[in-house]
CSV table of C-alpha atoms in Angstrom, one decimal:
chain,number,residue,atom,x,y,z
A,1273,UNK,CA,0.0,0.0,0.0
A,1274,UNK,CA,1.1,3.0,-1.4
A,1275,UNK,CA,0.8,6.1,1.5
A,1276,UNK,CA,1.1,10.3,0.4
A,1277,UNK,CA,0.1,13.5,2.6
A,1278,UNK,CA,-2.4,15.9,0.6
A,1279,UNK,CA,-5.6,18.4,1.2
A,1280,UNK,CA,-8.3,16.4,0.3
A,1281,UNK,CA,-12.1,17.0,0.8
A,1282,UNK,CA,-14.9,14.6,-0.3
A,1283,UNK,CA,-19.0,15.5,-0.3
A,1284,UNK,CA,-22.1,13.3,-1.5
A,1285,UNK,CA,-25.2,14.8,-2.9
A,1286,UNK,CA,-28.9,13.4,-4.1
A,1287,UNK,CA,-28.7,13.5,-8.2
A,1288,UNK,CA,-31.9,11.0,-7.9
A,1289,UNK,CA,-34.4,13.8,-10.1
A,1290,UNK,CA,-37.9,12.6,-11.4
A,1291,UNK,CA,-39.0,9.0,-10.3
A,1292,UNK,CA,-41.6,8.0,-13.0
A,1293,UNK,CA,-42.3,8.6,-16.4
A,1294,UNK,CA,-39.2,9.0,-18.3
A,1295,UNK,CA,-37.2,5.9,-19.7
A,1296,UNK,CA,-34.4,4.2,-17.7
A,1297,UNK,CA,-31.2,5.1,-19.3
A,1298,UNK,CA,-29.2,2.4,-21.6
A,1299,UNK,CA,-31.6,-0.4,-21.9
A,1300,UNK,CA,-33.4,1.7,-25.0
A,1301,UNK,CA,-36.7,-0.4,-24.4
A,1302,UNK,CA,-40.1,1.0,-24.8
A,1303,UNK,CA,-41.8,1.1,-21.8
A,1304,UNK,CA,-39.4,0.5,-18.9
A,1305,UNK,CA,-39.7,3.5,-16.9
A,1306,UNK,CA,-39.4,5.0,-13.5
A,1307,UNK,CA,-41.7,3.2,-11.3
A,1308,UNK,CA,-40.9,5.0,-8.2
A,1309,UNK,CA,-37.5,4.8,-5.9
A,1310,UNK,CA,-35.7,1.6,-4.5
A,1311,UNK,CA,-32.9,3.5,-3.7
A,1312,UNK,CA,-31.7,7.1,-4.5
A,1313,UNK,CA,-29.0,7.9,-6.7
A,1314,UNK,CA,-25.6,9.9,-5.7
A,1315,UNK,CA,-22.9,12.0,-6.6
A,1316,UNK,CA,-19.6,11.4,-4.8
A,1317,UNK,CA,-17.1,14.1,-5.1
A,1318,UNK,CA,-13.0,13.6,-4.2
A,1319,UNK,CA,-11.1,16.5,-4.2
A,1320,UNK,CA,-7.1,16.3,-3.8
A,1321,UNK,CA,-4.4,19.3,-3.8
A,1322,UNK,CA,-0.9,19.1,-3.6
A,1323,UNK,CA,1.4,21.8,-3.8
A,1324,UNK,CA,-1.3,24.3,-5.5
A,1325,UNK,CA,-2.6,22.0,-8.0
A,1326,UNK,CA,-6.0,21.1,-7.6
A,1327,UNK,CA,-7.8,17.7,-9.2
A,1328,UNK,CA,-12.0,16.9,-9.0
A,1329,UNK,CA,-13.0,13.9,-9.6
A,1330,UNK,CA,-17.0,12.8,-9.3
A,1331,UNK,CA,-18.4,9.6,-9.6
A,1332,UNK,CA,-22.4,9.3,-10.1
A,1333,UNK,CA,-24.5,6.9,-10.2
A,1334,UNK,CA,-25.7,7.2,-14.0
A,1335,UNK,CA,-25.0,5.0,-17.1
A,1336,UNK,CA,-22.3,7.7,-18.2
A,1337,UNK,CA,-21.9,11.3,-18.0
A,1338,UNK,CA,-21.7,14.0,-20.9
A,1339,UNK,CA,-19.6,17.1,-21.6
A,1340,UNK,CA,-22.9,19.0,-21.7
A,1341,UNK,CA,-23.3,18.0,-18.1
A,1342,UNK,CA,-19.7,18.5,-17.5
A,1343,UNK,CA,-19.6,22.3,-19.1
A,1344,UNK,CA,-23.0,22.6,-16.8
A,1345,UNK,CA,-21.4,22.0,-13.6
A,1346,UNK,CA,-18.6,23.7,-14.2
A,1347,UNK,CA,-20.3,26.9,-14.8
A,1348,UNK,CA,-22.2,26.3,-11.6
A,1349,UNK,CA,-19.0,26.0,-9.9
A,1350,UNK,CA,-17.5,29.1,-11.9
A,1351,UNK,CA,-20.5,31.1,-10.0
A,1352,UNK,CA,-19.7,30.6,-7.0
A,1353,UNK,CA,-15.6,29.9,-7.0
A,1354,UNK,CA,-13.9,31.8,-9.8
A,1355,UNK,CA,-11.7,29.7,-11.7
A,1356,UNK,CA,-10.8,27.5,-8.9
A,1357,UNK,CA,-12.6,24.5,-10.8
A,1358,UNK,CA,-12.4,24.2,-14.3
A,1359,UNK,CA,-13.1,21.7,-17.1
A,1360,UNK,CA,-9.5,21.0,-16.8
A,1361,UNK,CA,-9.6,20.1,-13.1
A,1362,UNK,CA,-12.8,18.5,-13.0
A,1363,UNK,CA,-13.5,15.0,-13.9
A,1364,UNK,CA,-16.8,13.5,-14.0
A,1365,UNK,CA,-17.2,9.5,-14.0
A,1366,UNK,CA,-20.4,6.9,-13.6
A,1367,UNK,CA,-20.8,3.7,-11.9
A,1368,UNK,CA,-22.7,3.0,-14.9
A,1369,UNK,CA,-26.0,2.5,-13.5
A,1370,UNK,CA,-29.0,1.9,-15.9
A,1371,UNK,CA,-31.4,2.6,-12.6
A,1372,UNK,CA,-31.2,6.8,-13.2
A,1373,UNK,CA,-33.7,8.4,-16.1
A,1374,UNK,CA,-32.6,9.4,-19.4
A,1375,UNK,CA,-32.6,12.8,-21.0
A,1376,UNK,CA,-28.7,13.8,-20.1
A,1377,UNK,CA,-26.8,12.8,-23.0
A,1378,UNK,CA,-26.8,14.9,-26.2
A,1379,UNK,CA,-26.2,12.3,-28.5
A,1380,UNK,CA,-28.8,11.9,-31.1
A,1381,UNK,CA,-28.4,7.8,-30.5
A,1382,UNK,CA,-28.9,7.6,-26.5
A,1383,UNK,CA,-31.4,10.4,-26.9
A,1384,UNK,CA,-33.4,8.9,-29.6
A,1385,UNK,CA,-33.6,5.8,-26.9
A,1386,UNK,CA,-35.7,7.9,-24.6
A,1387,UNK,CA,-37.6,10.4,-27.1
A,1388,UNK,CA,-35.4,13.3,-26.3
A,1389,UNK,CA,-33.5,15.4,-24.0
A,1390,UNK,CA,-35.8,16.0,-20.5
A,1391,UNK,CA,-34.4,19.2,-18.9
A,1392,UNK,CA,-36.3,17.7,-15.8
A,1393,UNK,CA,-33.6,14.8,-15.7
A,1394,UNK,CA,-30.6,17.4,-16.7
A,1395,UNK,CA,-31.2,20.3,-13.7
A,1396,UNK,CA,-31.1,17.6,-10.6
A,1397,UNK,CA,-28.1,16.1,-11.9
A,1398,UNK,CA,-26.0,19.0,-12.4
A,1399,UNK,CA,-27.1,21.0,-9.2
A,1400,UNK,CA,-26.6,17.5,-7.4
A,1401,UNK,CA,-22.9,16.6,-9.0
A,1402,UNK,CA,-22.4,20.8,-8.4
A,1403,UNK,CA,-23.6,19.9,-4.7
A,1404,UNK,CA,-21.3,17.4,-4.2
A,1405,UNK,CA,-17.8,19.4,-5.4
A,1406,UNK,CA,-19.1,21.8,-2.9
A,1407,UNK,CA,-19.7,19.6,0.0
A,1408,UNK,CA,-16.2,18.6,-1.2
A,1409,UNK,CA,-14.3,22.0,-1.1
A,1410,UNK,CA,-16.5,22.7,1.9
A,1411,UNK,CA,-14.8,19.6,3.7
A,1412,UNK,CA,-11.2,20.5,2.6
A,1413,UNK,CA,-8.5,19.7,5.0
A,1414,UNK,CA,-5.1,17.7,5.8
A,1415,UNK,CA,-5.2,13.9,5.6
A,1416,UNK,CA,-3.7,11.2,3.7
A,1417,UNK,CA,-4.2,8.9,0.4
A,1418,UNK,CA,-3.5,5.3,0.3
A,1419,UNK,CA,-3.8,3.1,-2.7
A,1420,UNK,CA,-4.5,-0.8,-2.6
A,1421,UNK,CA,-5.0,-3.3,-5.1
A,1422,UNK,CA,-6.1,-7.2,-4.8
A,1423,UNK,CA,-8.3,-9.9,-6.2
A,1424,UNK,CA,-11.7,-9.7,-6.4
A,1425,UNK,CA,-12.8,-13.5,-7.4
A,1426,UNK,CA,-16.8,-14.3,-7.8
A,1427,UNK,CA,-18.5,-11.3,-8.2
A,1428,UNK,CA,-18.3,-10.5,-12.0
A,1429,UNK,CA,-18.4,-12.4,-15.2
A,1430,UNK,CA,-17.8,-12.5,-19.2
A,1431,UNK,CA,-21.4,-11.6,-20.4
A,1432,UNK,CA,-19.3,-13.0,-23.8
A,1433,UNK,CA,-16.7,-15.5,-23.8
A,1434,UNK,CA,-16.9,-16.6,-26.8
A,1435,UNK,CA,-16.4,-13.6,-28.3
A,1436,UNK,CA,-13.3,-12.7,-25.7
A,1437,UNK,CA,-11.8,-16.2,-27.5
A,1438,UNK,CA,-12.2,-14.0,-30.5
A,1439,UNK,CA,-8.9,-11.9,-28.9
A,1440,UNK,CA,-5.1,-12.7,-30.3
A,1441,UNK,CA,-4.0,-15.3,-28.2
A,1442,UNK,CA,-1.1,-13.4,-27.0
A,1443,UNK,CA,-3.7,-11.1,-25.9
A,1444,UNK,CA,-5.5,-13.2,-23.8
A,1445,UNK,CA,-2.2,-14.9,-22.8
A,1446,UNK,CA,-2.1,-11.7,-20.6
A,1447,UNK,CA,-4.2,-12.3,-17.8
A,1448,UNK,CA,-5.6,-15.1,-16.0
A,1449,UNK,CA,-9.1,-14.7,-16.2
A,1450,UNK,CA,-11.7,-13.5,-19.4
A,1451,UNK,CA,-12.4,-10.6,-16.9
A,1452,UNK,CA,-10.5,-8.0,-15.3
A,1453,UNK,CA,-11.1,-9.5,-11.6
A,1454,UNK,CA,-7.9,-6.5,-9.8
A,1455,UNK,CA,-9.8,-4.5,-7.6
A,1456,UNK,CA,-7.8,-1.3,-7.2
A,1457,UNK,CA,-9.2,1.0,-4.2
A,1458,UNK,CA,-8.1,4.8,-3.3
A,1459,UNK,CA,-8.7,5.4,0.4
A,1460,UNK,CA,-9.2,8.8,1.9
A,1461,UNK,CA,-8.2,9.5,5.8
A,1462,UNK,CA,-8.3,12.7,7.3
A,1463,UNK,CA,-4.7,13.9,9.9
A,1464,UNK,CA,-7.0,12.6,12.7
A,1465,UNK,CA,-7.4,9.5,10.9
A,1466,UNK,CA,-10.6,8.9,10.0
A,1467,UNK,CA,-11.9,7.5,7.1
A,1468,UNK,CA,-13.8,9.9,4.7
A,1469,UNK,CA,-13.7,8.2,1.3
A,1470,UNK,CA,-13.0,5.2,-1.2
């Protein structure tokens, strides 16, 4: 385990927006659509800074995330910090959920999947993800990274293995499984140490 001494700050907010009515994102089947909420869905923001330089990165729980969104957040952020956070610094990632509504992404394809871009999806999700960063910089202060790594067996599989066989067999030669099954984790402790983040 890999141990370094930085300003970090982490934050959560809701990005969950409308419940019912609008298509699930990613499956791109008629009818499946919000039903109501099982769970909500977040935004996890991780800010680091060492020696000046600043670096966001959010994950949410969406299918993906789009520049559109990106630029949105950013000039929410813009408001309210100058150019402390900028598309440069700020990175925005997914967990790849397909249990958030669609509307986000402004690619003819995915939007054609659920009849459009909804605003009512959009606004949520960027005030959320904006949320978040601030709840972040809001929680600034000394502590310490660590980064593991280790095998994670029995929890995911090839949806297609006969078409990873389709790979150069030096390729696959590579690893030892038809799945990447390395777990690599990025732990956040604060000076007192307490854990505030993975």
């Amino acid at each position: 385990m890999l141990v370094s001494s930085y300003n970090i700050g982490t934050g959560i907010s809701d990005i969950t927006g409308p419940i019912t009515q609008i298509m699930l994102m990613g499956y791109a089947k008629k009818g499946q659509t919000g039903q109501g909420i099982l769970q909500r869905l977040w935004s996890r923001a991780f800010i680091v800074e060492h020696n000046g330089t600043r670096l966001v990165f959010v994950n949410t729980d969406t299918q993906s995330v789009d520049s559109i969104i990106k630029r949105r957040v950013v000039q929410k952020l813009q408001a309210t910090f100058g150019n402390i956070y900028t598309e440069q610094n700020v990175m925005l990632s997914s967990t790849h959920s397909h249990s958030g509504m669609g509307g986000y992404l402004q690619h003819t394809l995915y939007e054609i999947s659920v009849f459009g871009w909804i605003e009512e999806t959009v606004i949520p999700m960027v005030n959320g993800i904006a949320q978040s960063i601030i709840n972040a910089h809001n929680h600034l202060q000394e502590g310490t990274l660590s980064l593991s790594q280790g095998e994670l067996l029995h929890t995911n599989i090839n949806r297609s293995p006969q078409s990873y066989l389709m790979n150069p067999q030096e390729e696959r030669e590579r690893y030892e499984h038809d799945v990447d099954k390395t777990m690599t984790v990025l732990g956040f402790k604060t000076k007192a140490g307490h854990d505030v983040g993975l």
